[in-house]
Structures are given as C-alpha cells and as structure tokens.
mmCIF file of C-alpha atoms in Angstrom:
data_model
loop_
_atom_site.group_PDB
_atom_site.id
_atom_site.type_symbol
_atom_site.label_atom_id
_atom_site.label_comp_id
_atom_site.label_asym_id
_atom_site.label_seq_id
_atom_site.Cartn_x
_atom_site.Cartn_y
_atom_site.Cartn_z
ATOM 1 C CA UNK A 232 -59.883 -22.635 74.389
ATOM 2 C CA UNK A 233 -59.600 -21.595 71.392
ATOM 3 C CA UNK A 234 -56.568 -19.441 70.014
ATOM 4 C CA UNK A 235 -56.844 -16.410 67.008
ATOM 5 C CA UNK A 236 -54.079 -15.047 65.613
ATOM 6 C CA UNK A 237 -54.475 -11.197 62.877
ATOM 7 C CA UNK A 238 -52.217 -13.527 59.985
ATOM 8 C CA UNK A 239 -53.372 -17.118 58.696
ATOM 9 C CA UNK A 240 -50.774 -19.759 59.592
ATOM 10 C CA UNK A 241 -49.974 -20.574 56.247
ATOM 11 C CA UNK A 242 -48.589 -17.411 55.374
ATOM 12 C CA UNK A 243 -47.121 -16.752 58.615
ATOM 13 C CA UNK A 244 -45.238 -20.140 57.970
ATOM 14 C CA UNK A 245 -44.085 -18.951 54.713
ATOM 15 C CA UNK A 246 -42.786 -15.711 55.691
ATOM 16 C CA UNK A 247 -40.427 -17.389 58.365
ATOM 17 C CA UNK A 248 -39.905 -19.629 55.930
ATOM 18 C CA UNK A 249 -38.364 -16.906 53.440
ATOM 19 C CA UNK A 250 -36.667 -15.363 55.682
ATOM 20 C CA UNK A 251 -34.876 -18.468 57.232
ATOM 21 C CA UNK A 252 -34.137 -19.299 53.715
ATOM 22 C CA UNK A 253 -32.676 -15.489 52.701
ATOM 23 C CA UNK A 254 -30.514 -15.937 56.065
ATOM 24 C CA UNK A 255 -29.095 -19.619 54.626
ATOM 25 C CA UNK A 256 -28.290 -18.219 51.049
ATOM 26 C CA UNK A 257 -26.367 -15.071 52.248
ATOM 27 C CA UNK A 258 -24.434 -17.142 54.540
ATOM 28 C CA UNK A 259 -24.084 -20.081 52.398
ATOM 29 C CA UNK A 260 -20.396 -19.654 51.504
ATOM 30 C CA UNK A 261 -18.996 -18.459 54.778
ATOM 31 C CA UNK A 262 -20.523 -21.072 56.186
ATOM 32 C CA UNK A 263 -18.838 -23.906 53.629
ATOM 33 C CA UNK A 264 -15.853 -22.240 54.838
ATOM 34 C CA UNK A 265 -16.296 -22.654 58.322
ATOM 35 C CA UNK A 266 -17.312 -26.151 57.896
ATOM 36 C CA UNK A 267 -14.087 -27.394 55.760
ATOM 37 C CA UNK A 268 -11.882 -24.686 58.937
ATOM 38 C CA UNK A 269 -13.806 -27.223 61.344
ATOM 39 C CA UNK A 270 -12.905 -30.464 59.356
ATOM 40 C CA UNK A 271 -9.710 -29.570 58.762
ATOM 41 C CA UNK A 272 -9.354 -28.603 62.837
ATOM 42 C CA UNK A 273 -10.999 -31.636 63.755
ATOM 43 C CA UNK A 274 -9.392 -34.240 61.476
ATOM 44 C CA UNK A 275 -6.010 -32.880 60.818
ATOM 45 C CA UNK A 276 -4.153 -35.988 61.948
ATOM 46 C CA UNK A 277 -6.145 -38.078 59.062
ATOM 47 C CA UNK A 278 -5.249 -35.056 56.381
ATOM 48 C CA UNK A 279 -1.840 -35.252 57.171
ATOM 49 C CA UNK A 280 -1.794 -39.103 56.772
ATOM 50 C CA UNK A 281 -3.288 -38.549 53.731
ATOM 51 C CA UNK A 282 -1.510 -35.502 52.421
ATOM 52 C CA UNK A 283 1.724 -37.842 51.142
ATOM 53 C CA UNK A 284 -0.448 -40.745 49.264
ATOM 54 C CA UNK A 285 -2.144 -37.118 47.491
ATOM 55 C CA UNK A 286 0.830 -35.457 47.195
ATOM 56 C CA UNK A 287 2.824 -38.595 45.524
ATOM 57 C CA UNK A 288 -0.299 -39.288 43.219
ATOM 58 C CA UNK A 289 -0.198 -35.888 41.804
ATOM 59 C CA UNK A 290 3.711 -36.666 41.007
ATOM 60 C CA UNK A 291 3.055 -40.058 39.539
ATOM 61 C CA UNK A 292 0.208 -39.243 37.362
ATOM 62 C CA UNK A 293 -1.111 -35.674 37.818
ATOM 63 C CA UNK A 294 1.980 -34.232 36.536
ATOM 64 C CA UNK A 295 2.102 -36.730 33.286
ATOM 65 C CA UNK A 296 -1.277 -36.393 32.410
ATOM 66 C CA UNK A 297 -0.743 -32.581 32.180
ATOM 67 C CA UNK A 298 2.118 -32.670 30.525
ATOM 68 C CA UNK A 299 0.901 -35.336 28.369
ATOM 69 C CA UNK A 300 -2.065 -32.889 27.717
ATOM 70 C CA UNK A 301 -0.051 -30.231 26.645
ATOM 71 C CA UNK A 302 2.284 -32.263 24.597
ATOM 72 C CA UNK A 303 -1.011 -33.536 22.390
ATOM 73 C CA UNK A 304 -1.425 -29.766 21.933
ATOM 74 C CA UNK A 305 1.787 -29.109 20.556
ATOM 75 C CA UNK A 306 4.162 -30.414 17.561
ATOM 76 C CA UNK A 307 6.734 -31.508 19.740
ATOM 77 C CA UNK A 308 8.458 -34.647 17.549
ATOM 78 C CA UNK A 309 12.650 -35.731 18.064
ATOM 79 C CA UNK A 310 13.375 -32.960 15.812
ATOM 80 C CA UNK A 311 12.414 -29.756 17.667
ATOM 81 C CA UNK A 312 12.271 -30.881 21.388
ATOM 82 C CA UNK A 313 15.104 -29.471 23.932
ATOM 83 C CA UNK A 314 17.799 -31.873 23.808
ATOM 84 C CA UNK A 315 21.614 -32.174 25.128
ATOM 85 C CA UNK A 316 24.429 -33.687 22.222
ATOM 86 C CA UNK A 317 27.436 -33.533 23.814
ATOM 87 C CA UNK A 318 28.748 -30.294 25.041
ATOM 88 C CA UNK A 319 25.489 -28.255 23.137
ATOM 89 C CA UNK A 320 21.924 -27.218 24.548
ATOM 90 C CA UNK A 321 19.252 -27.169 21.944
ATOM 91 C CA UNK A 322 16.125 -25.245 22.785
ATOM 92 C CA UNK A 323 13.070 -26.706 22.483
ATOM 93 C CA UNK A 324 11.632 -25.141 19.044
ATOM 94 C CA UNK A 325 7.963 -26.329 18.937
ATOM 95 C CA UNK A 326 5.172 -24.598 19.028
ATOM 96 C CA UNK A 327 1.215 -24.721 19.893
ATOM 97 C CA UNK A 328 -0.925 -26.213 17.496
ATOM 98 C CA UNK A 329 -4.294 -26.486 19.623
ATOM 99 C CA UNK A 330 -6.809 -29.403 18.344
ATOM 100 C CA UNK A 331 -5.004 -30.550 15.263
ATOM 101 C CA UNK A 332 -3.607 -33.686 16.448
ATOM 102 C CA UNK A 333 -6.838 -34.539 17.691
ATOM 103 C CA UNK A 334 -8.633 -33.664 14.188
ATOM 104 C CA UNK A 335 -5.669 -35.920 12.361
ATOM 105 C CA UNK A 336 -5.524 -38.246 14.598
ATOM 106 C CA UNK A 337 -9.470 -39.188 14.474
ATOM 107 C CA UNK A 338 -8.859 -38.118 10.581
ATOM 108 C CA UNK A 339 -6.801 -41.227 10.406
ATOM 109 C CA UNK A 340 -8.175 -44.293 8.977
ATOM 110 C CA UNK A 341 -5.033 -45.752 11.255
ATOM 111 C CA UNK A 342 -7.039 -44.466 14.039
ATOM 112 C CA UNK A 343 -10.082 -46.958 13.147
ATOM 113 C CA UNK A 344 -8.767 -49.471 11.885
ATOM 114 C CA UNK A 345 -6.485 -49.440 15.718
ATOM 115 C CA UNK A 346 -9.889 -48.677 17.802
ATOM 116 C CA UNK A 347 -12.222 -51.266 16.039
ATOM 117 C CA UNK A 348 -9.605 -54.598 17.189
ATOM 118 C CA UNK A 349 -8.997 -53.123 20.361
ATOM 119 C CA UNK A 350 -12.711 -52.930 20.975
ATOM 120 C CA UNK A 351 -13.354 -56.184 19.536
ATOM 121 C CA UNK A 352 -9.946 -57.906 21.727
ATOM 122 C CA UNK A 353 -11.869 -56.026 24.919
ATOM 123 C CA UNK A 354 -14.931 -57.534 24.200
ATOM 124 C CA UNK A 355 -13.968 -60.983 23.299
ATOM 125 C CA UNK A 356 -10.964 -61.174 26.016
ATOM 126 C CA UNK A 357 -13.303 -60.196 28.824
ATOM 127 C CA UNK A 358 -16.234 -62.168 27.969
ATOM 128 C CA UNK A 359 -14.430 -65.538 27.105
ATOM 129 C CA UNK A 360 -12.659 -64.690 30.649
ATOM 130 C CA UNK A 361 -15.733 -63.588 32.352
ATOM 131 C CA UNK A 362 -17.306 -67.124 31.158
ATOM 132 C CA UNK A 363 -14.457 -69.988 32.426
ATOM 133 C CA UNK A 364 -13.917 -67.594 35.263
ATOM 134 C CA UNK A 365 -17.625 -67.789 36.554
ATOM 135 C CA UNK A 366 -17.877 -71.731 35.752
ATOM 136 C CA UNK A 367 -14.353 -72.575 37.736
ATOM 137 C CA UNK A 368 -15.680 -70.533 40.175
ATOM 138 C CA UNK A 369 -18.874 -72.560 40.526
ATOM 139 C CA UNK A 370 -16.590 -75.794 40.296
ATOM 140 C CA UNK A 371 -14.455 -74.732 43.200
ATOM 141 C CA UNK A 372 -17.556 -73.564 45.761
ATOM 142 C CA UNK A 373 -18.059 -77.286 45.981
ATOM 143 C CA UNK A 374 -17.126 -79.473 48.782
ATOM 144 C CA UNK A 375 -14.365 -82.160 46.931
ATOM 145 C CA UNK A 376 -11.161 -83.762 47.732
ATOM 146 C CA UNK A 377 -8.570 -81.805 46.627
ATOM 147 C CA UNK A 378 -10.222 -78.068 46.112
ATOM 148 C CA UNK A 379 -7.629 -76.387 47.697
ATOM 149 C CA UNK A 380 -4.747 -77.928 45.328
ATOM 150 C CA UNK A 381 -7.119 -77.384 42.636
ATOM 151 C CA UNK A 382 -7.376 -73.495 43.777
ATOM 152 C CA UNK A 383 -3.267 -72.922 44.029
ATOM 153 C CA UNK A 384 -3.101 -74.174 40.707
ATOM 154 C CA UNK A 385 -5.764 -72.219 38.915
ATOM 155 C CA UNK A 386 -4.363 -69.119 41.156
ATOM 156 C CA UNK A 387 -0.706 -70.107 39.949
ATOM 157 C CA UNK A 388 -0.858 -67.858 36.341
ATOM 158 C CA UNK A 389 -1.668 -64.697 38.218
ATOM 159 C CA UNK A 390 1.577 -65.397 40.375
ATOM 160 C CA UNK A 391 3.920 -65.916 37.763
ATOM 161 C CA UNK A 392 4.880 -62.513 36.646
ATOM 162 C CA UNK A 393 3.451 -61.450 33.119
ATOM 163 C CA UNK A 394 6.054 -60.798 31.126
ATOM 164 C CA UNK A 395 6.955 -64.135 31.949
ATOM 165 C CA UNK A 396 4.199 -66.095 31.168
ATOM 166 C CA UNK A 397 4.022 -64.356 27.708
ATOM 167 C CA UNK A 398 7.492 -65.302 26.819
ATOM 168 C CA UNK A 399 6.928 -69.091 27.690
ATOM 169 C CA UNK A 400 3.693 -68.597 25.647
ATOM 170 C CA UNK A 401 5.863 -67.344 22.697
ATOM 171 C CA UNK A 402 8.226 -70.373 22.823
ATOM 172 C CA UNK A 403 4.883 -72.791 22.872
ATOM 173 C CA UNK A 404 3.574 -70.983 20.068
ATOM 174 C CA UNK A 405 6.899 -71.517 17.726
ATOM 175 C CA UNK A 406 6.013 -72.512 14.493
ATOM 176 C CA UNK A 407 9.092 -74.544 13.738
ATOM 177 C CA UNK A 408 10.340 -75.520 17.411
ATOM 178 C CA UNK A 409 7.052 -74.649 19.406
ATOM 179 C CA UNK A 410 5.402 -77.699 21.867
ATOM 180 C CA UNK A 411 2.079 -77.078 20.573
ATOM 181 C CA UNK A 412 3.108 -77.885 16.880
ATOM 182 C CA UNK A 413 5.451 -80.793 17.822
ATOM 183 C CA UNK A 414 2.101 -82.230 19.838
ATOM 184 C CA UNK A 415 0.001 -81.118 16.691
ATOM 185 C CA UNK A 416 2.447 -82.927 14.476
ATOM 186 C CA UNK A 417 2.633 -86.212 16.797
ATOM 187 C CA UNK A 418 -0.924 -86.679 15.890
ATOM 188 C CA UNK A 419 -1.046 -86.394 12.056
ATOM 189 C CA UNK A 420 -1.759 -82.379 11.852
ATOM 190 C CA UNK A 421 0.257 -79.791 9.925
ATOM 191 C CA UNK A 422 1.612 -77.059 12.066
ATOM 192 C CA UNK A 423 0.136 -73.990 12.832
ATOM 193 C CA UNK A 424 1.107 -70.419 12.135
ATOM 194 C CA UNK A 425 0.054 -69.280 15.524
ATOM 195 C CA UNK A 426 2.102 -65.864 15.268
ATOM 196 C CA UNK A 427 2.966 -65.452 11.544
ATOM 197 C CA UNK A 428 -1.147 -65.426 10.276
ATOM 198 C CA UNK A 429 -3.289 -62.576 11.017
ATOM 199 C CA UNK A 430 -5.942 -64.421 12.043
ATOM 200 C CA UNK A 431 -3.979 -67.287 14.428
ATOM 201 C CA UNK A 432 -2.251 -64.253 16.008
ATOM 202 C CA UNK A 433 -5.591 -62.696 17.343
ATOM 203 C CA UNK A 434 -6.411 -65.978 18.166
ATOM 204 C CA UNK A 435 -3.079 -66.693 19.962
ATOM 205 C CA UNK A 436 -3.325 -62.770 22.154
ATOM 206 C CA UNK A 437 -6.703 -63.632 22.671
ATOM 207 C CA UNK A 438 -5.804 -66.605 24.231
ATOM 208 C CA UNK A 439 -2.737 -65.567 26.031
ATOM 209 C CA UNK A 440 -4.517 -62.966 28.016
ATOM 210 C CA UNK A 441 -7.778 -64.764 29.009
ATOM 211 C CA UNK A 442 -5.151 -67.422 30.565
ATOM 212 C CA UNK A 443 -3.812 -64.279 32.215
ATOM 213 C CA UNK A 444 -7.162 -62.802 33.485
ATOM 214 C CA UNK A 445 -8.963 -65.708 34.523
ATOM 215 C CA UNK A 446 -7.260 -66.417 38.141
ATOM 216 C CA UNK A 447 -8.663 -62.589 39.084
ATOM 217 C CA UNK A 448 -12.310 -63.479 37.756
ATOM 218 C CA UNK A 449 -11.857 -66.817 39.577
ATOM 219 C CA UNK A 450 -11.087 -65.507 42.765
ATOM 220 C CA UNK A 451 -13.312 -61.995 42.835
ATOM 221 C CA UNK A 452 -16.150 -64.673 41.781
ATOM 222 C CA UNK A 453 -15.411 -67.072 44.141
ATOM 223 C CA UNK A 454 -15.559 -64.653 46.934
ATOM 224 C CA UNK A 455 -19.089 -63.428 45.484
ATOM 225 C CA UNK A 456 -20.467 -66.656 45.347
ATOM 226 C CA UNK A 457 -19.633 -67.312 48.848
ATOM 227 C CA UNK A 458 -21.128 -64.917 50.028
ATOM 228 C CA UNK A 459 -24.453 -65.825 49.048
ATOM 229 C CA UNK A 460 -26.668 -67.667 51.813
ATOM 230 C CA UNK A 461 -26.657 -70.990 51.447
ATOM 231 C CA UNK A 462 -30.397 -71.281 52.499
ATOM 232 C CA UNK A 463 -31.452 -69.304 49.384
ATOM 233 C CA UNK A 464 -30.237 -72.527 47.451
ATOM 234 C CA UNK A 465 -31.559 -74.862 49.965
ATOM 235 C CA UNK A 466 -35.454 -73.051 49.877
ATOM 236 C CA UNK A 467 -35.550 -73.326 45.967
ATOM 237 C CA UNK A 468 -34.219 -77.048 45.790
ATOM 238 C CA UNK A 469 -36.894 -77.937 48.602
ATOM 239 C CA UNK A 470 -40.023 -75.860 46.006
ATOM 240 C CA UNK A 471 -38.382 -78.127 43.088
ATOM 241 C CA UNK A 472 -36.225 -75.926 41.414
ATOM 242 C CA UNK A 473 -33.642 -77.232 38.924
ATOM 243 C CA UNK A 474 -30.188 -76.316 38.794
ATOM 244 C CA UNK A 475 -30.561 -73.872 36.053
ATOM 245 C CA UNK A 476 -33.251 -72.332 38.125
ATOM 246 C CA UNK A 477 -30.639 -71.858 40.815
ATOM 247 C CA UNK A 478 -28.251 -70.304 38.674
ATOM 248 C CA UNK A 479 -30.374 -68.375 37.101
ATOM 249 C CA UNK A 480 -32.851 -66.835 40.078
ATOM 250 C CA UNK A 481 -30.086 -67.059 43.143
ATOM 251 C CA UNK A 482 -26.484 -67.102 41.265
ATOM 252 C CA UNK A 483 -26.572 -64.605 38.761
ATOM 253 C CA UNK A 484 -28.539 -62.070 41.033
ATOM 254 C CA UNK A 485 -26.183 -62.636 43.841
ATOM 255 C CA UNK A 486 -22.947 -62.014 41.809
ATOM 256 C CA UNK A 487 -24.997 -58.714 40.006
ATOM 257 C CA UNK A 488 -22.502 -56.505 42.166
ATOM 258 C CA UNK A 489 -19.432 -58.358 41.898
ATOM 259 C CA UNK A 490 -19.746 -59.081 38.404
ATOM 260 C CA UNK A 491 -20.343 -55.584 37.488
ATOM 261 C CA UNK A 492 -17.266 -54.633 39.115
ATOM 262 C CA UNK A 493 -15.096 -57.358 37.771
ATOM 263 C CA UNK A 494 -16.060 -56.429 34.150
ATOM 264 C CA UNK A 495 -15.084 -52.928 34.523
ATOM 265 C CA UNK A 496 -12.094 -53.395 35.946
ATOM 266 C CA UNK A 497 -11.138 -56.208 33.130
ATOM 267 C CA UNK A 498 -12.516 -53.608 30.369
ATOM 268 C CA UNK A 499 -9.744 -50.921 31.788
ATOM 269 C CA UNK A 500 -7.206 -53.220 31.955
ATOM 270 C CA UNK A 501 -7.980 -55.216 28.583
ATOM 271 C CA UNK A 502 -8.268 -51.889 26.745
ATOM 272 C CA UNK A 503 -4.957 -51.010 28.185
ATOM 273 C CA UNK A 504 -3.003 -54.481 27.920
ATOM 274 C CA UNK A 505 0.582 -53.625 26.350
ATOM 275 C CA UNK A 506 2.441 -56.197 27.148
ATOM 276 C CA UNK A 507 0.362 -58.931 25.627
ATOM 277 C CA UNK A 508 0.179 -57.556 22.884
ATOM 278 C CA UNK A 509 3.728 -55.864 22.484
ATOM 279 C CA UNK A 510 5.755 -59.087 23.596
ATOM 280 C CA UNK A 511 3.971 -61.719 21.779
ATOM 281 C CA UNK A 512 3.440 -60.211 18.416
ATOM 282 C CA UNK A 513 4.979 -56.758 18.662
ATOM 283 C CA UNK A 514 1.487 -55.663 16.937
ATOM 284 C CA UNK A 515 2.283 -58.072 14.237
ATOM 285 C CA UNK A 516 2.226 -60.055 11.944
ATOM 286 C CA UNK A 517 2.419 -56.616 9.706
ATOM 287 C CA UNK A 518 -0.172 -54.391 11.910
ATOM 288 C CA UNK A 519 -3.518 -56.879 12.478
ATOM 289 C CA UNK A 520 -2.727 -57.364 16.640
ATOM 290 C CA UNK A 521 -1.856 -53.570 16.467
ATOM 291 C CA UNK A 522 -4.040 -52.136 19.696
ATOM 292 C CA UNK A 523 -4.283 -48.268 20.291
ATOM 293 C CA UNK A 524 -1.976 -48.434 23.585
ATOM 294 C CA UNK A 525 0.832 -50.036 21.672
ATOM 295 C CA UNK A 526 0.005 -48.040 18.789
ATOM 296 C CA UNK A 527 0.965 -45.092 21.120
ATOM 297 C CA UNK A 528 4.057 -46.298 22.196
ATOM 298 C CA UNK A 529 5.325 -46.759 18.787
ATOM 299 C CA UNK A 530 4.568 -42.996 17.731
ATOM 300 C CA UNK A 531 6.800 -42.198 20.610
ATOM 301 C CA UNK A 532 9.571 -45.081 20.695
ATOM 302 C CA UNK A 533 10.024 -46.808 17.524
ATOM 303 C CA UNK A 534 8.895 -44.486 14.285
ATOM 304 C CA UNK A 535 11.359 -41.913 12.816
ATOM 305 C CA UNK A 536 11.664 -39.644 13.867
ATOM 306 C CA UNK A 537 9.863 -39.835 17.292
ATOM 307 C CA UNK A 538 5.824 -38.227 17.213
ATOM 308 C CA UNK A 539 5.766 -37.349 20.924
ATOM 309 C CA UNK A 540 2.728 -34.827 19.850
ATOM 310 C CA UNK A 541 1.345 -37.721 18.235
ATOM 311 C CA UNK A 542 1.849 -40.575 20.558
ATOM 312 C CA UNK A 543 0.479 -38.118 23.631
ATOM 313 C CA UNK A 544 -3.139 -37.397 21.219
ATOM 314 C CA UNK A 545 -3.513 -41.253 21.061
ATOM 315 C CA UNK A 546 -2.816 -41.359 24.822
ATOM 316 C CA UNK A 547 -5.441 -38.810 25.677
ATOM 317 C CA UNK A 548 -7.991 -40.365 23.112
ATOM 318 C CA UNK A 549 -7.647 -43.515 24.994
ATOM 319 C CA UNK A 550 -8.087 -42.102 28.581
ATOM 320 C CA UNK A 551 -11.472 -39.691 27.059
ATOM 321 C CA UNK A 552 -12.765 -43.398 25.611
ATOM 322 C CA UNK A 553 -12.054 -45.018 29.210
ATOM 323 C CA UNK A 554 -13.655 -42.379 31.056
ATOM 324 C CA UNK A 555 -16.521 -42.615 28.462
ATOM 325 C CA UNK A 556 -17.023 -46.233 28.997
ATOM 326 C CA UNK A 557 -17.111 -45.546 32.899
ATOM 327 C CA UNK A 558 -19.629 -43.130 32.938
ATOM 328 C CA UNK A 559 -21.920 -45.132 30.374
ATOM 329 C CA UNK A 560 -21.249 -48.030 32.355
ATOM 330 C CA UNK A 561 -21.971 -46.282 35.379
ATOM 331 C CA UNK A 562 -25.191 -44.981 34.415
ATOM 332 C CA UNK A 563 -26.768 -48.141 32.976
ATOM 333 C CA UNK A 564 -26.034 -49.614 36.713
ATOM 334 C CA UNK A 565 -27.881 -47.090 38.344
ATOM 335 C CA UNK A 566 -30.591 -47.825 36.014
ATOM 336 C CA UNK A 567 -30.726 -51.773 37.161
ATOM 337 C CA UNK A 568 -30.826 -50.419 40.617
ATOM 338 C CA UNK A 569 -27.064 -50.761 41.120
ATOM 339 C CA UNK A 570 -24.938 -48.063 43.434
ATOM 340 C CA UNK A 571 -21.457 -47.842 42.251
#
C-alpha cells in the first residue's frame, strides 16, 4: 500500500534536522557542564587520587616556569633584586622590560654560536647512540651462553650514578696522569689533549654521553625487538631472504614506534644534558663545549654580577625550541602513519 505524505522526505528530513541541530547548539555549553558535574560525581575517588600528583606538579614546575617567565620579562640582575644583608631589607628595584631580552638575546652572536654546537652535540650524541644501541640490541636478542652477564654489564653505566661516571671519565681523560694517555704512551703514541683542545673536548663530551645513553637505547630496543613475531623472520628466511632483507623489511618496521619514541626522548634529554657538559669541561676549553643549558646557568651563577633576566630568556628560548622540535616531530609521524 502505498503511503503519500503533503512535504517530500528530503526536506522534511532536513527540517528535523535543523531543528535537532538549533536544540544541540543552544544547549551546547550547559550541557559540557553537566557532563564534567557527572564526571566529576562519578569519578571523584580517581580526581582526588589525582588531585596531589597535579597539585605537586604545579609546585615543582608550574610555579618556576611562571616565574621564570616573568623574570625573562624583567631586568632583574644581583644588583636590583630584593635581598637581606644583615640586619637590612632591600626592595626589589627592577622593573618590566617586555621582549627585550628576547630581542638581545637572539641579537647575540653568543646566542648562535651556543645553539649551533648544541644542535650539532644533539644530533651527533643521539645518532652515534641510536646506532651501537640498535646493533647491541640485535647482539643480545640472540640465544648465546652468557647473554644475561653480557646484559648486566652493558646495563651497568646507566646504574652508576652520572655525576659519577663523568668524574671517573675526567680522571681517564688526564692529560698528564690520565689511563688513556699512559695506555697511548705504552704503545709509542704522544698523549692526547682530550680536555685542553677544542676539538678533543667535543670529541671527549661526545663520547662521555653516548657511553651514558646507550644502556636506555639498549634496553627500550631490546624490548621492541622482542616483541616482534618471530614467524615474520622465519616466513622471509623460508622465501630466501638475506639478512639485510630481514633487517631491513621486518626489523626496522617493527622498531618504527619504539624508535621514534626513543629518539625524542634522547633529543630532550641531549639538548638538556648539564652535567656532561658542566663537569667534564665546565664549557671549556675557553667556550667551544659551551651548550645553551649551561650557558644559562652561568648568566645566573657564575658571571658578575648575576643576569637572572638573562639566564631566565635563555631558559625560555630553550623550552620554545623543545616544544618546537616536539610538535615538528610530532607532525612528520603522523605523516608516516604514526599515532603519538
């Protein structure tokens, strides 16, 4: 039977349609409201476990990041900050200067000369590490006598606290009195300046921190490259692939997502790496191992008098160049088909 109706469908459709949809808009925000009253009602016991972690990450690094903020706004220096000599109270006495660190910082040829060897220690730290990290890693996913000894040892650096290690790295790398140069010696070779040339010192940092960082590649590699299935490998030997083949159409793709993640994370903390930097050279020999974090801390710590302005403008420049980086990095992954 058949059914007629005085409107066409179509636009009967679309007139529910617009009216369903004016309904949604005007009650768009009162109903966001209900729906955060209703998560907040029905997860409250979570929220409140959560509230502290929050609540002590706003003290620990909310707070300094403002005030760091503001202090990169200011002229605040040693000079006319509030301070306490004896039984006196001196008022703070500086004032807002808006972007003008900012302008004389990137104004600075310091500033360049500071961001062009950090990038270049990033790049060459991370990708030297990335590299023996990804081959030990294929070593140790082997069946051999011995692995596991083999894996406590290559794990021990990333035990040993850093500071540590980078003091018994300074004593090896003693021109005069230094194990390296007494073994270099033994053998018929003139010492080395490994911390009093320009160049050796890069070459010594360099080398200090991809000891450091390869344990963490090792092991976040490791992990990814057991997780692949074993009868992926077994399907391409059995069609004649060669080991290269392997590596290249099963390994690499497999590790795609771990990889990713340990290169970002070694970028950040590369970028960042003060105390390799600060307690093997001190930035020296002169300035050539001088990075922008340690850079930083000497506007603040070490110059007279004190640039606390200054040294919180560097600080900021470094986080906007991080978070830069991120979201770059980010986007090329979702590019490749990568969700991060």
């Amino acid at each position: 039977m058949a059914v007629h109706t005085s409107r066409p469908v179509t636009g009967a459709a679309g007139e529910d349609t617009a009216r369903g949809t004016g309904r949604g808009t005007g009650s768009s925000g009162s109903g966001n409201r209900g729906g955060l009253r209703r998560a907040l009602g029905t997860h409250w016991y979570a929220w409140t476990m959560v509230a502290p972690v929050v609540l002590v990450l706003g003290v620990i690094i909310g707070w300094p990041l403002v005030r760091g903020v503001y202090l990169s706004l200011t002229d605040a220096n040693e000079r006319n900050v509030a301070r306490t000599i004896g039984a006196n109270h001196i008022e703070a006495k500086y004032e807002f200067v808006g972007l003008d660190n900012y302008l004389s910082a990137l104004g600075d040829p310091v500033f360049l000369q500071r961001l062009v060897w950090t990038v270049g220690w990033t790049v060459a730290c991370v990708s030297v590490t990335f590299g023996i990290g990804l081959a030990l890693a294929n070593m140790l996913n082997r069946d051999f006598r011995g692995r596991a000894a083999y894996r406590m040892a290559l794990i021990l650096p990333w035990a040993v606290p850093g500071f540590v290690s980078v003091f018994a790295w300074r004593f090896l790398f003693n021109r005069d009195n230094g194990i390296l140069n007494k073994l270099l010696e033994g053998g018929g070779i003139a010492g080395v300046p490994w911390l009093d040339d320009p160049t050796w010192a890069k070459f010594s940092v360099i080398a200090v921190n991809v000891w450091l960082g390869v344990p963490f590649m090792m092991v976040a590699l490791l992990g990814g490259l057991q997780s692949i299935p074993g009868e992926l490998y077994e399907a391409a030997e059995m069609d004649g692939a060669s080991p290269w083949q392997r590596f290249r159409y099963i390994t690499l793709p497999g590790l795609r997502a771990v990889s990713m993640t340990v290169i970002l994370l070694s970028t950040i903390w590369t970028f960042n790496m003060f105390p390799v930097i600060f307690l093997l050279t001190r930035g020296g020999p002169g300035d050539s191992t001088e990075i922008l974090v340690t850079q930083a801390f000497r506007e603040a710590f070490v110059q007279s008098p004190r640039d606390f302005a200054g040294s919180a403008t560097w600080g900021v420049l470094i986080l906007a160049l991080l978070m830069i980086f991120a979201l770059v990095y980010r986007r090329a992954l979702r590019k490749q088909g990568e969700v991060w």
